Amino acid sequence: MSTQMQETSERMIFRRTNEHKGRHISITPQNSSMKHLVYGRIILDKETPRAEFSTGELETGLICLSGECTIKADGETYKIGRYDSIYIPRDTEVEVTTESAVDLAECSAEVDKKYPLQVVRYADVEKDSSLKFKTGGPSTTRTVNITLGKNIEAGRILAGFTTSEPGHWTSWPPHEHAAILEELYVYYDMPAPAFGVQFVYTNPDEPEFIGVVRDGDAVIMPKGFHPNVSVPGHPINFVWMMAAHREVEDRQFGVVTVQPGFDQGGSGLEASRK
């Protein structure tokens, strides 16, 4: 790997973001090339059962990756279980507690407007074929789950998670959406020895990033095509988070440019536009 590529890679991958208990913010516009997107993790158990924070100028989405918790916000109390999500508006005091354990992925971005608090039950996502769908071909099969998409009112953030078949590619064919959205991937539920390989490139001959990704790693995608692939025998699973450059106007899932040469069969995201 060239020195230039290595320096770029170090700015694009954030390792082991799931190793902290409590609430920990890993990626912000201040420590990365993200313009709007903020990523954090809230990991609680009986030893560390509570986290409190204020959203400030950020709208915030939480996706429950495992366990369950109680979230107090805007004077209301909500019970959240695996794959449920909650959208929390800016200028809100939040308390998260658990009686067992919980792992929440946190996605945020600054907004001017205060949108309503909304809870998304995964059971409802599963019933909507434009929010949960299987896509891809013989070596690119994966299931896309959109948990904070057109089903909620928000300013910038979009989020969900994708699970692949073992040894398959995802985000294929390669696509990009840098004109309207920046993105990052956070890999989860990939215990050792599982790993994947992530690509990010505007020019495939001179990629900005190629690297091994494991459970808890996060890769930012401010621009460029960003396919990835899992090793045989293991899936690649990741939470994807996006932030629109223009509030509301650019908040559109599935509006992508497919890499020329791989664009004969569409993007694979057509179901989300129904």
XYZ file of N, CA, C and O in Angstrom, residues 2 11 13 20 22 25 31 35 44 62 90 99 101 118 120 140 153 199 203 205-206 217 235 256 265:
100
model
N 0.603 2.197 -0.887
C 1.399 3.406 -0.960
C 1.206 4.242 0.299
O 0.212 4.111 1.017
N -7.669 7.752 7.795
C -8.719 8.738 8.026
C -10.100 8.180 7.735
O -11.098 8.778 8.112
N -11.162 4.717 8.223
C -11.626 3.596 9.043
C -11.394 3.893 10.521
O -10.364 4.458 10.904
N -16.430 0.198 23.946
C -16.643 1.083 25.099
C -18.015 0.838 25.710
O -19.013 0.753 24.997
N -21.161 2.278 28.060
C -21.755 3.597 28.172
C -21.993 4.178 26.788
O -22.156 3.454 25.811
N -19.066 8.462 21.367
C -19.164 8.989 20.011
C -17.834 8.755 19.307
O -16.782 9.182 19.778
N -13.593 15.083 13.640
C -12.466 14.135 13.576
C -12.453 13.329 12.282
O -11.746 12.328 12.178
N -19.271 15.904 6.717
C -19.745 17.282 6.842
C -20.875 17.411 7.856
O -21.044 18.458 8.491
N -24.884 -0.762 27.129
C -25.191 -0.794 28.557
C -25.388 -2.225 29.032
O -25.764 -3.105 28.254
N -31.614 6.128 16.943
C -31.030 4.999 17.643
C -31.608 3.713 17.072
O -32.827 3.582 16.933
N -33.938 17.301 17.799
C -32.929 18.176 18.401
C -33.491 18.804 19.682
O -34.685 18.808 19.923
N -32.342 -3.082 32.147
C -32.290 -3.995 33.284
C -31.489 -5.238 32.953
O -31.277 -6.091 33.811
N -29.183 -5.858 29.188
C -28.103 -5.340 28.355
C -28.713 -4.808 27.067
O -29.770 -5.262 26.621
N -40.347 9.924 16.998
C -41.052 8.819 16.357
C -40.377 7.495 16.711
O -39.153 7.395 16.688
N -40.047 3.470 15.698
C -40.234 2.543 14.578
C -40.059 1.124 15.090
O -38.963 0.741 15.519
N -24.452 -11.953 -4.905
C -24.642 -10.616 -4.336
C -25.943 -10.520 -3.539
O -26.510 -9.444 -3.398
N -40.485 11.242 9.586
C -40.203 12.631 9.215
C -38.892 13.028 9.866
O -38.721 12.875 11.080
N -14.378 -1.554 0.041
C -13.770 -0.689 -0.971
C -14.474 0.660 -0.948
O -15.693 0.729 -0.801
N -12.217 6.504 -8.373
C -11.545 5.921 -9.523
C -11.102 4.515 -9.127
O -10.272 4.364 -8.229
N -9.085 2.514 -10.296
C -7.653 2.265 -10.445
C -6.842 2.879 -9.310
O -5.687 2.488 -9.090
N -7.422 3.836 -8.593
C -6.733 4.501 -7.479
C -7.701 4.645 -6.315
O -8.147 5.752 -5.988
N -15.919 -2.257 13.511
C -15.224 -1.266 12.685
C -16.233 -0.400 11.937
O -17.343 -0.834 11.614
N -21.395 -14.123 6.775
C -22.013 -12.949 6.162
C -21.243 -11.688 6.512
O -20.428 -11.678 7.440
N -29.276 6.876 -6.653
C -27.847 6.593 -6.749
C -27.387 6.613 -8.205
O -28.184 6.506 -9.130
N -28.168 -3.718 -15.039
C -29.324 -4.334 -14.352
C -29.923 -3.502 -13.247
O -30.618 -4.042 -12.389
